[in-house]
Coordinates of C-alpha atoms and ligand atoms in Angstrom, one line a residue:
Chain S
M1282 CA 34.6 -0.5 12.7
Q1283 CA 36.5 2.2 12.4
L1284 CA 37.8 5.0 9.7
Q1285 CA 40.8 5.3 9.9
K1286 CA 42.1 7.9 7.4
L1287 CA 39.8 11.0 5.6
F1288 CA 40.6 13.2 3.2
L1289 CA 38.2 16.4 1.6
L1290 CA 38.7 18.0 -1.7
D1291 CA 37.6 20.3 -1.7
F1292 CA 33.8 19.9 0.2
K1293 CA 32.5 22.3 2.2
N1294 CA 34.5 24.8 3.5
Y1295 CA 37.4 22.2 3.4
V1296 CA 40.3 22.9 0.4
E1297 CA 42.1 20.4 1.1
A1298 CA 42.0 18.2 4.5
D1299 CA 43.9 14.9 5.9
F1300 CA 42.9 13.5 9.2
S1301 CA 44.4 9.9 10.6
F1302 CA 41.7 8.8 13.2
G1303 CA 42.1 6.7 16.5
P1304 CA 40.2 4.0 17.2
K1305 CA 38.2 5.7 20.0
I1306 CA 36.7 8.8 21.0
N1307 CA 37.5 11.4 17.3
C1308 CA 36.5 15.1 19.2
F1309 CA 37.0 18.3 16.8
T1310 CA 37.1 21.7 18.7
G1311 CA 37.0 25.4 17.9
N1312 CA 34.5 28.1 17.5
N1313 CA 31.6 28.6 15.6
G1314 CA 31.5 28.3 11.8
V1315 CA 35.2 26.6 11.6
G1316 CA 33.2 23.8 9.6
K1317 CA 33.5 21.4 12.6
T1318 CA 30.3 19.7 11.2
N1319 CA 31.2 19.7 7.7
I1320 CA 33.4 16.6 8.9
L1321 CA 31.0 14.6 10.6
D1322 CA 29.1 15.5 7.2
A1323 CA 32.2 13.7 5.2
I1324 CA 32.1 10.8 7.5
H1325 CA 27.4 10.6 6.8
Y1326 CA 28.7 10.7 2.8
L1327 CA 30.9 7.6 3.2
S1328 CA 28.4 5.6 4.9
L1329 CA 25.1 6.4 3.9
C1330 CA 25.5 8.2 0.3
K1331 CA 24.5 11.7 1.1
S1332 CA 24.4 14.3 3.6
H1333 CA 23.0 14.5 6.6
L1334 CA 21.5 17.5 5.2
N1335 CA 20.2 15.7 2.7
T1336 CA 21.1 18.5 1.1
Q1337 CA 21.5 18.6 -3.2
D1338 CA 25.3 16.6 -3.3
S1339 CA 26.4 20.6 -5.8
L1340 CA 25.7 22.2 -2.5
N1341 CA 28.3 20.7 -0.9
I1342 CA 30.8 21.5 -3.0
R1343 CA 33.1 24.6 -2.1
H1344 CA 32.8 28.1 -3.3
G1345 CA 33.7 28.8 -7.0
R1346 CA 34.5 25.4 -7.5
D1347 CA 33.0 22.6 -9.6
S1348 CA 33.3 19.2 -7.8
F1349 CA 34.8 17.5 -4.9
M1350 CA 36.0 14.6 -3.7
I1351 CA 35.7 12.2 -0.1
Q1352 CA 37.8 9.5 0.2
G1353 CA 38.0 8.0 3.6
E1354 CA 40.4 4.7 4.8
F1355 CA 37.8 2.0 7.0
L1356 CA 39.0 -1.3 9.2
R1357 CA 36.1 -3.7 8.7
N1358 CA 35.8 -7.1 9.8
G1359 CA 40.1 -6.9 9.9
L1360 CA 40.4 -5.7 6.1
T1361 CA 41.6 -2.2 5.0
E1362 CA 38.7 -1.0 2.3
Q1363 CA 39.0 2.4 0.7
V1364 CA 35.1 4.2 0.3
H1365 CA 35.5 6.7 -2.6
C1366 CA 32.8 9.6 -3.5
G1367 CA 32.6 12.3 -5.8
V1368 CA 30.3 14.7 -7.1
K1369 CA 31.3 16.9 -10.5
Q1370 CA 28.6 19.7 -10.6
N1371 CA 25.6 18.2 -13.5
Q1372 CA 27.6 14.8 -13.0
K1373 CA 26.3 11.8 -11.5
K1374 CA 27.6 11.2 -8.4
H1375 CA 30.7 8.6 -8.0
F1376 CA 31.1 6.4 -5.4
Q1377 CA 33.4 3.5 -5.1
R1378 CA 34.0 0.8 -3.1
N1379 CA 38.2 -0.6 -3.0
K1380 CA 38.1 0.9 -6.9
K1381 CA 35.3 -0.6 -7.6
E1382 CA 32.3 1.7 -9.1
Y1383 CA 28.5 1.0 -7.4
S1384 CA 25.7 0.4 -9.8
R1385 CA 23.2 0.6 -7.7
L1386 CA 24.0 3.1 -4.4
S1387 CA 21.6 1.1 -2.0
D1388 CA 24.1 -1.3 -2.3
H1389 CA 26.4 0.5 0.0
I1390 CA 24.0 1.3 2.3
G1391 CA 24.3 -0.4 6.0
L1392 CA 27.9 -2.1 5.2
F1393 CA 29.8 1.1 6.7
P1394 CA 26.9 2.0 8.5
S1395 CA 26.5 5.2 11.6
I1396 CA 24.1 7.3 13.2
M1397 CA 24.4 10.6 13.6
V1398 CA 22.7 12.7 17.1
S1399 CA 22.2 16.3 16.0
P1400 CA 20.4 19.6 16.7
S1401 CA 17.6 18.7 13.8
D1402 CA 17.1 15.7 16.5
N1403 CA 14.7 18.2 17.8
A1404 CA 11.9 17.7 15.0
L1405 CA 11.6 13.9 16.6
I1406 CA 9.6 15.5 19.3
G1407 CA 8.6 19.7 18.4
E1408 CA 7.4 18.6 14.6
G1409 CA 4.8 16.2 13.2
S1410 CA 4.2 12.3 12.8
V1411 CA 6.3 11.7 9.1
E1412 CA 8.9 12.6 11.7
R1413 CA 8.3 9.7 14.1
R1414 CA 7.4 7.4 11.5
R1415 CA 10.6 8.5 9.2
F1416 CA 12.9 7.8 12.4
M1417 CA 11.0 4.4 13.6
D1418 CA 10.8 3.5 9.2
S1419 CA 14.8 4.7 9.1
A1420 CA 16.0 2.6 11.8
I1421 CA 14.6 -0.8 10.9
S1422 CA 15.7 -0.4 6.9
Q1423 CA 18.5 0.1 8.2
F1424 CA 19.6 -3.6 8.5
D1425 CA 15.6 -5.2 7.2
K1426 CA 15.8 -4.5 3.3
V1427 CA 12.4 -6.8 3.0
Y1428 CA 10.5 -4.3 5.7
L1429 CA 11.8 -1.8 3.2
E1430 CA 10.1 -3.3 0.8
Q1431 CA 6.8 -4.3 2.2
L1432 CA 6.5 -0.4 3.0
V1433 CA 7.0 1.1 -0.2
M1434 CA 4.8 -1.2 -1.4
Y1435 CA 2.2 -0.7 1.0
Q1436 CA 2.7 3.1 0.2
K1437 CA 2.3 2.2 -2.9
A1438 CA -0.8 0.9 -2.6
V1439 CA -2.5 3.7 -0.5
Y1440 CA -1.7 6.1 -3.3
Q1441 CA -3.9 3.7 -6.1
R1442 CA -6.6 3.6 -3.3
N1443 CA -6.7 7.1 -2.3
A1444 CA -6.6 7.9 -6.8
L1445 CA -9.8 5.7 -7.1
L1446 CA -11.5 6.9 -3.9
K1447 CA -11.2 10.5 -6.2
S1448 CA -12.1 9.5 -9.1
F1449 CA -15.5 7.8 -7.5
Q1450 CA -16.2 10.4 -6.9
E1451 CA -15.6 12.2 -10.2
T1452 CA -17.2 9.7 -11.9
H1453 CA -20.4 9.3 -9.5
Q1454 CA -19.4 5.6 -9.0
F1455 CA -18.7 3.4 -7.1
S1456 CA -17.2 -0.6 -6.6
P1457 CA -16.4 -2.2 -3.5
E1458 CA -14.9 -4.9 -6.2
M1459 CA -12.1 -2.7 -7.5
L1460 CA -11.7 -0.8 -4.0
S1461 CA -11.2 -4.3 -2.5
L1462 CA -8.5 -5.4 -4.8
W1463 CA -6.3 -1.9 -3.2
D1464 CA -7.6 -2.7 0.5
D1465 CA -5.8 -6.2 0.0
Q1466 CA -2.8 -5.1 -1.5
M1467 CA -2.7 -2.8 2.4
I1468 CA -3.5 -5.2 4.3
Q1469 CA -0.7 -7.7 2.4
Y1470 CA 1.8 -5.0 3.0
G1471 CA 0.2 -3.4 5.8
E1472 CA 0.0 -6.2 8.3
P1473 CA 3.8 -7.7 8.0
V1474 CA 5.1 -3.2 9.2
F1475 CA 2.6 -3.1 11.5
S1476 CA 3.9 -5.7 13.1
R1477 CA 7.6 -5.4 12.8
R1478 CA 7.4 -1.6 14.0
E1479 CA 5.4 -2.9 17.6
D1480 CA 9.0 -5.7 17.7
F1481 CA 11.1 -2.9 16.9
I1482 CA 9.8 -0.7 19.0
R1483 CA 9.2 -3.2 21.9
E1484 CA 12.8 -4.6 21.1
L1485 CA 14.1 -1.1 22.0
T1486 CA 12.7 0.4 25.0
P1487 CA 14.2 -1.4 27.7
V1488 CA 17.9 -0.2 26.2
F1489 CA 16.4 3.5 25.4
Q1490 CA 15.6 3.4 29.4
Y1491 CA 18.4 2.2 30.6
F1492 CA 21.0 5.2 28.3
Y1493 CA 18.2 7.6 29.5
Q1494 CA 19.0 6.7 32.9
E1495 CA 22.9 6.7 32.3
I1496 CA 22.4 10.3 30.6
S1497 CA 20.0 12.1 32.8
G1498 CA 21.2 10.2 36.5
A1499 CA 17.9 11.2 37.0
E1500 CA 14.0 8.7 38.3
E1501 CA 12.1 10.0 35.6
K1502 CA 10.3 7.4 34.0
V1503 CA 10.3 7.5 30.0
E1504 CA 8.4 5.3 27.7
L1505 CA 8.1 5.2 24.3
V1506 CA 4.5 3.9 22.7
Y1507 CA 3.6 3.2 19.7
S1508 CA 0.2 4.5 18.6
S1509 CA -1.9 2.1 16.0
R1510 CA -5.6 1.8 15.8
M1511 CA -4.2 -1.8 14.8
H1512 CA -3.6 -2.3 18.3
H1513 CA -7.2 -3.1 18.7
A1514 CA -8.9 -3.6 15.1
S1515 CA -7.0 -6.5 12.1
L1516 CA -6.7 -3.7 9.1
K1517 CA -9.8 -5.2 6.9
D1518 CA -11.9 -4.4 10.0
L1519 CA -10.5 -0.9 10.1
L1520 CA -10.7 -0.6 6.1
A1521 CA -14.5 -1.4 6.5
G1522 CA -15.5 0.8 9.3
A1523 CA -13.5 3.6 7.7
L1524 CA -14.7 3.5 4.6
S1525 CA -17.5 6.0 4.3
R1526 CA -16.0 8.9 5.5
D1527 CA -12.5 7.7 3.1
R1528 CA -15.5 8.1 0.5
I1529 CA -16.4 11.6 2.1
L1530 CA -12.2 12.4 2.4
Q1531 CA -11.5 10.8 -0.7
Y1532 CA -8.2 9.5 1.4
T1533 CA -7.5 6.5 3.6
T1534 CA -7.6 7.8 6.8
V1535 CA -6.3 4.4 8.6
G1536 CA -3.8 2.5 8.3
P1537 CA 0.3 2.6 9.2
H1538 CA 0.2 5.5 7.6
K1539 CA -1.1 6.9 10.3
D1540 CA 0.8 5.5 13.0
D1541 CA 2.5 8.2 15.5
L1542 CA 5.3 7.2 18.7
Q1543 CA 4.1 8.8 21.3
W1544 CA 7.3 10.3 24.1
M1545 CA 6.2 9.7 27.2
M1546 CA 8.1 10.7 30.9
N1547 CA 6.7 10.1 33.8
G1548 CA 2.6 9.2 31.7
F1549 CA 3.3 12.7 30.4
P1550 CA 4.3 13.9 26.6
I1551 CA 7.4 15.1 26.9
R1552 CA 6.5 17.5 24.5
K1553 CA 4.8 18.9 26.9
F1554 CA 6.2 18.5 29.5
G1555 CA 9.7 17.7 29.5
S1556 CA 11.9 20.7 29.9
Q1557 CA 14.2 21.2 27.6
G1558 CA 17.4 19.0 28.7
Q1559 CA 15.0 16.0 29.7
Q1560 CA 14.3 16.7 25.4
K1561 CA 17.1 16.2 25.0
S1562 CA 18.5 13.3 27.1
F1563 CA 15.0 12.0 25.6
L1564 CA 16.8 12.6 22.2
T1565 CA 19.9 11.1 22.8
A1566 CA 19.4 7.9 24.8
L1567 CA 16.9 7.2 21.6
K1568 CA 19.5 8.0 19.2
F1569 CA 22.5 5.9 21.6
A1570 CA 19.2 3.4 21.7
N1571 CA 19.3 3.2 17.3
Y1572 CA 22.3 3.0 17.7
D1573 CA 23.1 0.0 20.0
F1574 CA 20.3 -2.2 18.1
I1575 CA 22.2 -1.4 14.7
A1576 CA 25.4 -2.6 16.4
Q1577 CA 23.4 -6.1 17.7
K1578 CA 21.8 -6.8 14.3
N1579 CA 25.1 -6.3 12.2
E1580 CA 27.9 -7.6 14.3
T1581 CA 29.4 -4.5 13.9
R1582 CA 29.5 -1.4 15.6
P1583 CA 28.0 1.5 13.6
I1584 CA 30.5 4.8 13.7
L1585 CA 28.7 7.3 16.1
L1586 CA 28.0 10.9 15.2
L1587 CA 27.6 13.1 18.0
D1588 CA 27.4 17.1 16.3
D1589 CA 27.3 20.2 19.1
L1590 CA 25.7 17.7 21.4
F1591 CA 27.0 19.0 24.6
D1592 CA 26.3 22.8 23.9
K1593 CA 23.4 23.3 26.6
F1594 CA 23.8 19.9 28.7
D1595 CA 25.1 20.6 32.4
N1596 CA 28.8 19.3 33.2
K1597 CA 27.2 16.3 34.7
R1598 CA 25.4 15.3 31.4
V1599 CA 28.3 16.0 29.6
E1600 CA 30.4 13.2 31.7
N1601 CA 28.0 10.6 32.1
I1602 CA 27.9 10.7 28.5
V1603 CA 31.4 10.6 27.4
R1604 CA 31.5 8.2 30.4
L1605 CA 28.6 6.0 28.1
V1606 CA 30.2 6.6 24.7
S1607 CA 34.8 5.0 26.1
G1608 CA 32.4 1.9 27.6
G1609 CA 32.2 -1.5 25.7
R1610 CA 28.9 -0.9 24.1
F1611 CA 30.4 2.0 21.7
G1612 CA 33.0 1.7 18.8
Q1613 CA 35.0 4.8 17.5
I1614 CA 33.3 8.0 18.2
F1615 CA 33.4 11.6 16.5
I1616 CA 32.2 14.4 18.4
T1617 CA 31.9 18.0 17.6
D1618 CA 31.9 20.8 20.5
T1619 CA 32.3 23.5 20.9
H1620 CA 35.2 24.6 24.5
T1621 CA 38.1 22.6 23.6
E1622 CA 39.4 22.8 27.4
R1623 CA 36.0 20.8 28.8
M1624 CA 37.0 18.3 25.8
K1625 CA 40.5 18.1 26.4
E1626 CA 40.0 17.3 30.5
L1627 CA 37.2 14.5 29.5
L1628 CA 39.5 12.4 26.9
A1629 CA 42.1 13.0 29.4
F1630 CA 40.2 10.5 31.7
S1631 CA 38.4 8.6 29.0
G1632 CA 41.2 5.7 28.3
S1633 CA 43.5 5.4 25.2
G1634 CA 42.8 5.7 21.0
N1635 CA 41.6 9.3 21.4
R1636 CA 42.7 11.8 19.2
H1637 CA 42.1 16.2 19.9
F1638 CA 41.7 18.4 16.4
L1639 CA 41.3 21.8 17.2
I1640 CA 39.7 23.3 13.9
H1641 CA 40.8 27.1 12.9
G1642 CA 39.6 29.3 9.9
D1643 CA 42.2 28.1 7.8
H1644 CA 44.5 25.2 9.1
I1645 CA 44.1 22.3 11.6
E1646 CA 46.1 21.7 14.8
I1647 CA 46.3 18.5 16.8
I1648 CA 46.6 18.0 20.3
D1649 CA 48.3 15.6 22.5
Chain D
M1179 CA 20.2 28.7 -32.5
N1180 CA 15.8 30.1 -32.4
I1181 CA 14.4 27.2 -33.2
N1182 CA 10.7 28.4 -33.1
S1183 CA 12.1 31.0 -36.0
F1184 CA 10.9 29.4 -38.8
S1185 CA 11.2 30.7 -43.1
S1186 CA 8.4 28.6 -43.8
K1187 CA 5.0 27.6 -43.0
L1188 CA 5.5 24.1 -44.5
L1189 CA 8.2 23.4 -42.9
E1190 CA 7.3 24.5 -39.0
N1191 CA 4.0 22.5 -39.8
A1192 CA 5.9 19.5 -40.5
V1193 CA 8.4 20.5 -37.7
N1194 CA 5.5 20.6 -35.3
E1195 CA 4.2 17.6 -36.1
F1196 CA 7.6 15.8 -35.2
A1197 CA 7.5 17.4 -32.0
K1198 CA 4.4 15.4 -30.8
L1199 CA 6.0 11.8 -31.3
P1200 CA 6.9 10.4 -27.8
G1201 CA 10.8 11.3 -27.2
I1202 CA 11.0 13.5 -29.9
G1203 CA 11.9 16.6 -28.9
R1204 CA 11.8 20.4 -31.4
K1205 CA 16.1 20.1 -31.7
T1206 CA 15.0 16.8 -32.8
S1207 CA 12.4 17.2 -34.7
L1208 CA 14.3 19.5 -37.2
R1209 CA 17.0 17.8 -37.1
L1210 CA 14.3 14.7 -38.5
V1211 CA 12.8 17.2 -41.4
L1212 CA 15.9 18.4 -42.1
H1213 CA 17.0 15.3 -42.9
L1214 CA 14.1 14.1 -45.1
L1215 CA 14.2 17.4 -47.3
R1216 CA 17.7 16.0 -47.6
K1217 CA 16.0 12.9 -48.9
D1218 CA 15.0 11.4 -52.8
F1219 CA 11.4 12.4 -53.5
T1220 CA 10.1 8.2 -53.1
E1221 CA 12.1 7.6 -50.5
V1222 CA 9.7 10.3 -48.5
E1223 CA 7.1 9.2 -50.6
Q1224 CA 6.9 5.5 -49.3
L1225 CA 7.3 7.0 -45.5
S1226 CA 4.6 8.7 -45.6
D1227 CA 3.0 5.9 -47.7
A1228 CA 4.3 3.2 -44.6
M1229 CA 3.1 5.7 -42.5
L1230 CA -0.6 6.1 -43.4
R1231 CA -1.5 2.5 -45.0
L1232 CA -0.4 0.9 -41.0
R1233 CA -2.8 3.6 -39.3
R1234 CA -5.7 2.7 -41.9
E1235 CA -5.4 -1.4 -42.7
I1236 CA -3.9 -2.5 -39.4
C1237 CA -6.7 -4.4 -37.5
Y1238 CA -7.0 -5.9 -34.0
C1239 CA -7.2 -9.5 -34.1
K1240 CA -10.8 -10.2 -32.8
I1241 CA -9.7 -12.4 -31.0
C1242 CA -6.9 -11.9 -28.6
H1243 CA -6.2 -8.0 -29.5
N1244 CA -3.2 -8.1 -31.2
I1245 CA -1.8 -6.2 -34.0
S1246 CA -2.8 -8.2 -36.9
D1247 CA -2.8 -7.3 -40.7
S1248 CA -6.5 -9.5 -40.8
E1249 CA -9.3 -9.8 -39.0
I1250 CA -7.3 -13.0 -37.4
C1251 CA -4.9 -12.7 -36.8
E1252 CA -1.3 -15.0 -37.6
I1253 CA -0.9 -17.0 -34.2
C1254 CA -4.9 -17.6 -33.5
S1255 CA -5.1 -18.7 -37.0
N1256 CA -2.5 -21.1 -36.7
P1257 CA -4.2 -23.9 -36.7
L1258 CA -0.9 -25.7 -35.2
R1259 CA -1.1 -23.6 -32.0
D1260 CA -2.1 -24.7 -28.7
H1261 CA -5.6 -23.4 -28.8
T1262 CA -6.2 -24.6 -25.2
T1263 CA -3.9 -22.2 -23.8
V1264 CA -4.0 -18.2 -23.3
C1265 CA -0.7 -16.1 -22.3
V1266 CA -2.2 -13.1 -20.5
V1267 CA -0.3 -10.1 -21.3
E1268 CA -0.2 -6.2 -20.8
S1269 CA 0.6 -5.4 -24.4
V1270 CA 1.7 -6.1 -28.1
K1271 CA 5.3 -5.0 -27.0
D1272 CA 5.1 -8.6 -24.5
V1273 CA 3.9 -10.5 -26.9
M1274 CA 6.9 -10.1 -28.9
S1275 CA 9.1 -10.7 -25.9
V1276 CA 7.4 -14.0 -25.1
E1277 CA 7.1 -15.3 -28.5
N1278 CA 10.8 -13.8 -28.8
T1279 CA 11.4 -16.8 -26.5
M1280 CA 10.3 -19.7 -29.0
Q1281 CA 8.9 -21.4 -25.7
Y1282 CA 6.2 -20.9 -26.3
K1283 CA 3.3 -22.5 -28.4
G1284 CA -0.3 -21.1 -27.1
L1285 CA -2.8 -18.5 -28.3
Y1286 CA -2.2 -15.1 -26.5
H1287 CA -4.8 -12.7 -24.4
V1288 CA -3.4 -8.8 -24.7
L1289 CA -5.1 -6.9 -22.3
G1290 CA -4.3 -3.3 -23.2
G1291 CA -2.3 -2.4 -20.2
I1292 CA -2.8 -3.1 -16.5
I1293 CA -4.8 -1.4 -14.1
S1294 CA -4.4 1.4 -12.2
P1295 CA -6.6 3.9 -10.6
I1296 CA -3.5 6.9 -10.4
D1297 CA -3.0 6.6 -14.0
G1298 CA -6.4 6.5 -14.8
I1299 CA -7.2 2.6 -15.8
G1300 CA -10.1 1.2 -15.0
P1301 CA -11.7 -2.3 -15.9
D1302 CA -13.8 -1.0 -18.3
D1303 CA -10.6 0.0 -20.1
L1304 CA -9.6 -3.0 -20.6
T1305 CA -10.5 -6.4 -22.3
F1306 CA -11.1 -7.8 -19.5
D1307 CA -14.9 -8.7 -20.6
A1308 CA -13.5 -10.5 -24.2
L1309 CA -11.4 -12.5 -21.9
E1310 CA -13.9 -14.0 -19.8
K1311 CA -16.5 -14.1 -22.7
K1312 CA -13.6 -16.5 -23.6
V1313 CA -13.0 -18.9 -21.0
S1314 CA -16.8 -19.0 -20.3
E1315 CA -17.6 -20.7 -23.5
G1316 CA -15.0 -23.6 -22.8
G1317 CA -11.9 -25.2 -24.6
I1318 CA -9.6 -23.4 -22.9
N1319 CA -7.7 -25.4 -20.4
E1320 CA -5.9 -23.1 -19.1
I1321 CA -4.9 -19.6 -18.8
I1322 CA -1.2 -17.9 -18.1
L1323 CA -1.2 -14.7 -15.7
A1324 CA 2.3 -13.5 -17.6
L1325 CA 2.2 -9.4 -16.4
S1326 CA 4.5 -7.1 -14.5
T1327 CA 5.4 -8.6 -11.2
T1328 CA 4.5 -4.3 -10.1
M1329 CA 1.9 -4.4 -7.3
E1330 CA -0.5 -3.1 -10.2
G1331 CA -0.1 -6.5 -12.4
D1332 CA -0.5 -8.3 -9.6
T1333 CA -3.8 -6.5 -8.5
T1334 CA -4.2 -6.9 -12.0
N1335 CA -3.6 -10.9 -11.9
F1336 CA -6.4 -10.8 -8.6
Y1337 CA -8.9 -8.8 -10.2
I1338 CA -8.5 -11.5 -13.2
Y1339 CA -8.6 -14.9 -11.1
R1340 CA -11.8 -13.3 -9.1
R1341 CA -13.7 -13.0 -12.5
L1342 CA -12.0 -16.2 -13.7
N1343 CA -12.0 -18.8 -11.1
K1344 CA -15.8 -20.2 -10.9
Y1345 CA -15.1 -21.2 -14.7
P1346 CA -13.3 -24.5 -14.7
V1347 CA -10.1 -23.3 -16.3
K1348 CA -6.4 -23.6 -14.5
I1349 CA -4.8 -20.1 -13.5
T1350 CA -1.7 -19.8 -13.4
T1351 CA 1.0 -16.9 -13.4
L1352 CA 5.1 -16.8 -14.6
A1353 CA 7.3 -18.3 -12.1
R1354 CA 9.2 -15.5 -10.4
G1355 CA 13.0 -15.5 -8.3
V1356 CA 16.5 -15.5 -9.0
S1357 CA 17.1 -15.2 -12.9
V1358 CA 19.3 -17.2 -15.3
G1359 CA 23.3 -16.8 -14.4
D1360 CA 22.7 -14.0 -11.7
E1361 CA 25.1 -15.2 -8.3
L1362 CA 23.8 -16.3 -5.5
E1363 CA 25.1 -13.5 -3.5
Y1364 CA 24.2 -10.8 -5.0
A1365 CA 20.7 -11.5 -5.8
D1366 CA 18.5 -9.0 -3.5
Q1367 CA 16.7 -10.9 -0.9
I1368 CA 12.7 -10.5 -1.9
T1369 CA 14.1 -12.3 -4.7
L1370 CA 16.4 -14.7 -2.9
G1371 CA 13.3 -15.3 -1.1
R1372 CA 10.4 -15.6 -3.8
S1373 CA 12.7 -18.3 -5.1
L1374 CA 12.6 -20.0 -2.3
I1375 CA 9.3 -20.7 -1.9
N1376 CA 8.9 -21.1 -5.3
R1377 CA 11.1 -23.8 -5.7
Q1378 CA 10.9 -26.6 -7.9
L1379 CA 11.7 -30.4 -7.7
F1380 CA 15.1 -30.9 -8.9
V1381 CA 15.1 -33.8 -12.4
M1382 CA 18.6 -34.1 -13.9
E1383 CA 18.1 -33.9 -17.7
S1384 CA 19.4 -37.1 -19.3
Ligands
ZN2557 ZN1 -5.3 -13.6 -32.3

């Protein structure tokens, strides 16, 4: 799948902009603050119906205006398709595919897949387990809608069970019979959530390790460890074992909602023992593996969005990445970078189908 | 307009009362009250009379807990209906929905809600005891569970099943699947999957 044309109107800092893209690498260079990332965010909108930064839609309207529009022309399975996104202050977001309005935005998600690699990925290492579960859940949900449904139901069951535990405390009553109803619901939806995650990490790991080696060229052994107490016991037994603690704490202390992923390097957590460069290679390899996974499942290559990825990488790693993404495993790529000359040289080596845009504050220059 | 600056206490009272109704804000409430003031005295009297009689005289059927004018509702007292089949529903509104299908000739049992700890609703708030008593007394062949297809609805189904499965009664639930008129292409995966699991024998009507 390819994005051939992009048109922006009053989107973030762009008054009006029109792009024609190449089928391989499309690169935006320029100084900080000229709005390179905003172009990637517009593509993210067309793919996932929202900003990568998860902001309120109206915050992306250019200052002083009351609406924005993003229009894209994709080549998908040999057909040209139009995707249109319009946001007007205080109105419902309009989203159309080939001039036909969607009744549910979720119907669009997955049709024009994309993966964004951005500086905010650092949260996957630096922040708590919520971020890592979200990574895993959204990666699986992108191709498996049944998983998403099971996950939502599981979370509802936990929510109801917690409310029941609280009510036991408040009314000084305890009913094992009522609790077991919600235990059963947690088990019914939690068991498949656990095994789907387990499969996902098992499938993702070798691809991830391959990409890490390709990017870093180093010998460190990296691993993704899915940590869950369900590896050792059934959810039924875990719930039974945690009962007295759950009753005291008034919430459910075991189950897939407590799972985590451990990012390991040479057997140690990368958060503590990895250098900044190693952590960055790790996250990039993780996102590339995620990309590859979706490409396999969807049988279409997603769009890869690389936001300011080369910052803080040494030249060798930058070259490794450009070589990797120019290869057959990846489709169309969009890159932002501050070094115009460096990108010029790299693109010269990576074959045809590339475009280079130099973004100035007030106009866009195309570099041949 | 500042709708809190009323020129009359009577007006303010009436507006306050209407605004307590679900879905009615203070602006709508004021509009309704001003509308009533333009009406004939008899018309307003009919309205207030209808409301008072509704609240005073309505009762809940002793058998099915549906809203009724008498102790036993018209459905339960109808000898032409099948008294061996009971359809369990959440609310009075659901009785109306099932009746509108014109496909059901049995009786009902209105639970008054479904189990949801988040909303503070447990078994004691609903009419499970009456349902179990009815079943334990015999004479009922089938219980049809017609609750929402939400997690709370499912949980309530499990609860009812656990309470009733010791009695000799058949417990069924509504079929779940692709709705009539749905094109398969547009049915979501969950619904389609369920329809496959609950598939039925193909029969040609002669
Ligand atoms: Zn009745």
